[in-house]
PDB file of C-alpha atoms in Angstrom:
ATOM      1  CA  UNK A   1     -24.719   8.132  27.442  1.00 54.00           C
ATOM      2  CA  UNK A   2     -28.254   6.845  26.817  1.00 60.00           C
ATOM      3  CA  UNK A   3     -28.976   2.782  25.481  1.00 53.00           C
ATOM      4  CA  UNK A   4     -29.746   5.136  22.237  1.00 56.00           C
ATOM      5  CA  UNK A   5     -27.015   6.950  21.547  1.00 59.00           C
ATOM      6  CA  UNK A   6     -24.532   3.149  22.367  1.00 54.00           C
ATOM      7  CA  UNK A   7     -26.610   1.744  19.489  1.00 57.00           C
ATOM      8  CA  UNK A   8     -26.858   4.887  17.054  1.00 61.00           C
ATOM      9  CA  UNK A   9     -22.630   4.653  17.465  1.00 65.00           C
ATOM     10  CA  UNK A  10     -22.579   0.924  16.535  1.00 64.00           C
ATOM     11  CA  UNK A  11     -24.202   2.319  12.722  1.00 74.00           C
ATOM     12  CA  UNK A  12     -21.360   4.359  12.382  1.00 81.00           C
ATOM     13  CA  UNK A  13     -18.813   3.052  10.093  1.00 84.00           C
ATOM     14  CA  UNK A  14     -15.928   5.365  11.695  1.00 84.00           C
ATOM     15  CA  UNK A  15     -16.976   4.306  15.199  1.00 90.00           C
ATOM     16  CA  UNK A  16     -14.354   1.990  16.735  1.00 86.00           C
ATOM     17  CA  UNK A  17     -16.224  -0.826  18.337  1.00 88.00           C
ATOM     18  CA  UNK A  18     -14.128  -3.931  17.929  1.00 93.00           C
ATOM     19  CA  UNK A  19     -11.353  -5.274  19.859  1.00 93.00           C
ATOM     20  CA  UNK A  20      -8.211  -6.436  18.205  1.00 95.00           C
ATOM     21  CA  UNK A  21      -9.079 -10.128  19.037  1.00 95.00           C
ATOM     22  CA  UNK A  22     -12.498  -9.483  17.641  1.00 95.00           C
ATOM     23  CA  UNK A  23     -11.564  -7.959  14.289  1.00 96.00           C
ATOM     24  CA  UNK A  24      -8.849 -10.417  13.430  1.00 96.00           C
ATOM     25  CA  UNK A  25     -11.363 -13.202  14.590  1.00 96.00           C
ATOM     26  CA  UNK A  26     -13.645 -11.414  12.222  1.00 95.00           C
ATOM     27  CA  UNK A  27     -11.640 -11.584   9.421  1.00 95.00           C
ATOM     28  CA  UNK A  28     -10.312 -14.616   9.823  1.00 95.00           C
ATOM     29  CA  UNK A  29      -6.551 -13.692  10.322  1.00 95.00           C
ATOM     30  CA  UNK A  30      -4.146 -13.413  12.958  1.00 95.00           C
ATOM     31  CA  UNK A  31      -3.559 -10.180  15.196  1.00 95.00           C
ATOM     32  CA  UNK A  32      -0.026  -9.586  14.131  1.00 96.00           C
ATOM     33  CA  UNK A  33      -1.552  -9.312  10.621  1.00 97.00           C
ATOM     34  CA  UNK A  34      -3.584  -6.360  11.914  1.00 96.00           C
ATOM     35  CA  UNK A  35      -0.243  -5.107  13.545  1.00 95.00           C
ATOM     36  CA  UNK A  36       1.508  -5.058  10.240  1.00 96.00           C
ATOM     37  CA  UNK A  37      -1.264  -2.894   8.452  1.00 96.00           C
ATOM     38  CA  UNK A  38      -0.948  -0.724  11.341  1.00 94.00           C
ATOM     39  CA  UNK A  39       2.471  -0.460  11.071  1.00 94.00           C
ATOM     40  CA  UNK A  40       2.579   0.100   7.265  1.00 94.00           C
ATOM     41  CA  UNK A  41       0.062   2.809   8.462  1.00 92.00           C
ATOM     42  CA  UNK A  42      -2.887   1.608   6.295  1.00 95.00           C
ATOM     43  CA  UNK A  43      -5.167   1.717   8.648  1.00 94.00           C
ATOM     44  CA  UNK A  44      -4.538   3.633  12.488  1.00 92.00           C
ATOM     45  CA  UNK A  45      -6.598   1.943  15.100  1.00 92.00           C
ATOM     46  CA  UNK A  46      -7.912   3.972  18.026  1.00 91.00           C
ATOM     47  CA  UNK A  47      -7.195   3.110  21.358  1.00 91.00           C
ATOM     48  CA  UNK A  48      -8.717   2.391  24.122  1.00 86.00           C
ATOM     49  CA  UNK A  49      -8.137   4.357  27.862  1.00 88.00           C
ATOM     50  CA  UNK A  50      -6.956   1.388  29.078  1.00 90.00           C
ATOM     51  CA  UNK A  51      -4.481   1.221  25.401  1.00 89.00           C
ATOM     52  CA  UNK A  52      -5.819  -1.246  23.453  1.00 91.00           C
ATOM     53  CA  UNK A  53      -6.267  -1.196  19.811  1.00 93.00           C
ATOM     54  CA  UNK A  54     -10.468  -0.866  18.314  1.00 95.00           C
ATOM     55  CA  UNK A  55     -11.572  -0.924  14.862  1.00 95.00           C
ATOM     56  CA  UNK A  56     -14.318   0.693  12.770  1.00 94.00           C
ATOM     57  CA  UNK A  57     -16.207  -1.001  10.804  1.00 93.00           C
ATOM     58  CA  UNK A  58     -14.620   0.626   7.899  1.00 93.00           C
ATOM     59  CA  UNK A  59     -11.269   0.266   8.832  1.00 95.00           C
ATOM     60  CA  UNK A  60     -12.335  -3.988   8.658  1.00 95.00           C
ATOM     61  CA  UNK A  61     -13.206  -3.281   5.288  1.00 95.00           C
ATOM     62  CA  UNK A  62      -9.424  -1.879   4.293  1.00 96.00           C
ATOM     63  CA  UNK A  63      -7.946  -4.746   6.637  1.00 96.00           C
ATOM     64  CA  UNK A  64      -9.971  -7.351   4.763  1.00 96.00           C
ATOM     65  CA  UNK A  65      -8.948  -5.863   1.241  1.00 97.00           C
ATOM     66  CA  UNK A  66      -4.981  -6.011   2.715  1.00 97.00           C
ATOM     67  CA  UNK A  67      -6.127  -9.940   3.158  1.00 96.00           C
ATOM     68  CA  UNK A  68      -7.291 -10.820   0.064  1.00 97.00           C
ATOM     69  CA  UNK A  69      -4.218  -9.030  -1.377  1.00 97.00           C
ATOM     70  CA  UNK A  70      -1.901 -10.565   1.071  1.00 97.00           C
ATOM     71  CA  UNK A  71      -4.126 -14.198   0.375  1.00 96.00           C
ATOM     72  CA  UNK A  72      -2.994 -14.153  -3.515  1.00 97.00           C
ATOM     73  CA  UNK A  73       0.809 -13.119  -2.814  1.00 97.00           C
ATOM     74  CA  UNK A  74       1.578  -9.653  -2.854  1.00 97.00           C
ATOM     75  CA  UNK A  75       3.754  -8.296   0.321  1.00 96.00           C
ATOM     76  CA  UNK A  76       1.781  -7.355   2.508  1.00 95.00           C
ATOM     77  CA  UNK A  77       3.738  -3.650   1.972  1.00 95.00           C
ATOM     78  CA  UNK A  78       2.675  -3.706  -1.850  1.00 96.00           C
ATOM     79  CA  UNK A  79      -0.618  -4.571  -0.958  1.00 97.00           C
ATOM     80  CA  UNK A  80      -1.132  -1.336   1.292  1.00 96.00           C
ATOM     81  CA  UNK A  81       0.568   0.679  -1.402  1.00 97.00           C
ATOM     82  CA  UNK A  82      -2.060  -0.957  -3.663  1.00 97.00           C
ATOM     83  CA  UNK A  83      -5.191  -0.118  -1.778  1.00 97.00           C
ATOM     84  CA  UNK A  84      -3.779   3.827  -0.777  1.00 96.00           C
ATOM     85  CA  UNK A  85      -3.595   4.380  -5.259  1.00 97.00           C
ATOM     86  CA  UNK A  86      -7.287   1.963  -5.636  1.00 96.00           C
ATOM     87  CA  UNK A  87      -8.541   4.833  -2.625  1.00 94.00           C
ATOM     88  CA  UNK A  88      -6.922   7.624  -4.541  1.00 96.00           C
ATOM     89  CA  UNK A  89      -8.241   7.013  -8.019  1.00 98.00           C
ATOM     90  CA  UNK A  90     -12.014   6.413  -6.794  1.00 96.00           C
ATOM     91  CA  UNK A  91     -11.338   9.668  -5.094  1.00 97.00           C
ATOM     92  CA  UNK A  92     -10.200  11.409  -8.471  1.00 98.00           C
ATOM     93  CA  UNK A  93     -13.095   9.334 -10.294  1.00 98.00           C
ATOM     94  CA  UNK A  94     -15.923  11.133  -7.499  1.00 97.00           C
ATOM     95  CA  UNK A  95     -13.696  14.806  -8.522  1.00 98.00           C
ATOM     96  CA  UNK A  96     -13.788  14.392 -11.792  1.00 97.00           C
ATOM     97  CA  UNK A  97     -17.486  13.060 -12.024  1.00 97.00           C
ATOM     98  CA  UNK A  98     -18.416  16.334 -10.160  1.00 96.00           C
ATOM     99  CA  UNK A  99     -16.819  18.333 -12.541  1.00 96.00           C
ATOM    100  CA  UNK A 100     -18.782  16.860 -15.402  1.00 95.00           C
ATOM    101  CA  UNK A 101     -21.848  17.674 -14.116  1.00 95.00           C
ATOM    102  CA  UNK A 102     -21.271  21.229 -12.941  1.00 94.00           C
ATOM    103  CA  UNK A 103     -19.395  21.885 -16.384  1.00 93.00           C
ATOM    104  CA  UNK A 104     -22.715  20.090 -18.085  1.00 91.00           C
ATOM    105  CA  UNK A 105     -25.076  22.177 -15.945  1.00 91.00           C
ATOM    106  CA  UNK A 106     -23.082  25.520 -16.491  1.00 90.00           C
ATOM    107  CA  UNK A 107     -22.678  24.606 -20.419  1.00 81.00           C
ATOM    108  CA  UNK A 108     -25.975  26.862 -22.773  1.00 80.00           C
ATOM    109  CA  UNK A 109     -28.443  24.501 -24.136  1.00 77.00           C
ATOM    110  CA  UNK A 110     -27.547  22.861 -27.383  1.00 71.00           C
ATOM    111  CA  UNK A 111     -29.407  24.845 -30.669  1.00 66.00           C
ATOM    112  CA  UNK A 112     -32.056  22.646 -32.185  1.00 61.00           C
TER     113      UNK A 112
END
């Protein structure tokens, strides 16, 4: 694998580039926190060859929602319960949008 191709990875959100120690360090919480999310299975962490746990960038972004959930006193199982419905809804909201607009683009023009 070419310099390139290292650094093209590291702009992919799905890639998993950071250690454990790194992520929690990163958002500012403890690894057992990440543990707990990955138990709950909110997020599922690659792993390594040698076995360790790596993040995406986008799986941060989920861990760091758990936090602020976790931060203002919800159970840190209600909070992953939270963010799978908050993920499901935008997902309906994106279906639904695209609906509109092929029902809109399919509809005959209005009569003046």
């Amino acid at each position: 694998m070419t310099a390139d191709d290292m650094l093209g990875r590291l702009d992919d959100d799905d890639y998993p580039a950071f250690t454990m120690g790194r992520a929690a360090e990163m958002l500012g919480t403890t690894q057992s926190f990440l543990r707990a999310i990955g138990e709950a299975r909110l997020i599922t962490p690659l792993r390594s060859e040698g076995g360790h746990r790596r993040y995406s960038r986008y799986q941060l972004r989920i861990a760091a929602r758990a936090r602020e959930l976790v931060d203002q006193g919800t159970p840190i199982e209600a909070a992953c319960r939270i963010i799978v419905l908050e993920d499901q809804i935008e997902e309906a909201q994106r279906i639904n949008a695209e609906y509109r607009r092929a029902a809109e683009a399919a509809a005959p023009p209005a009569a003046a």
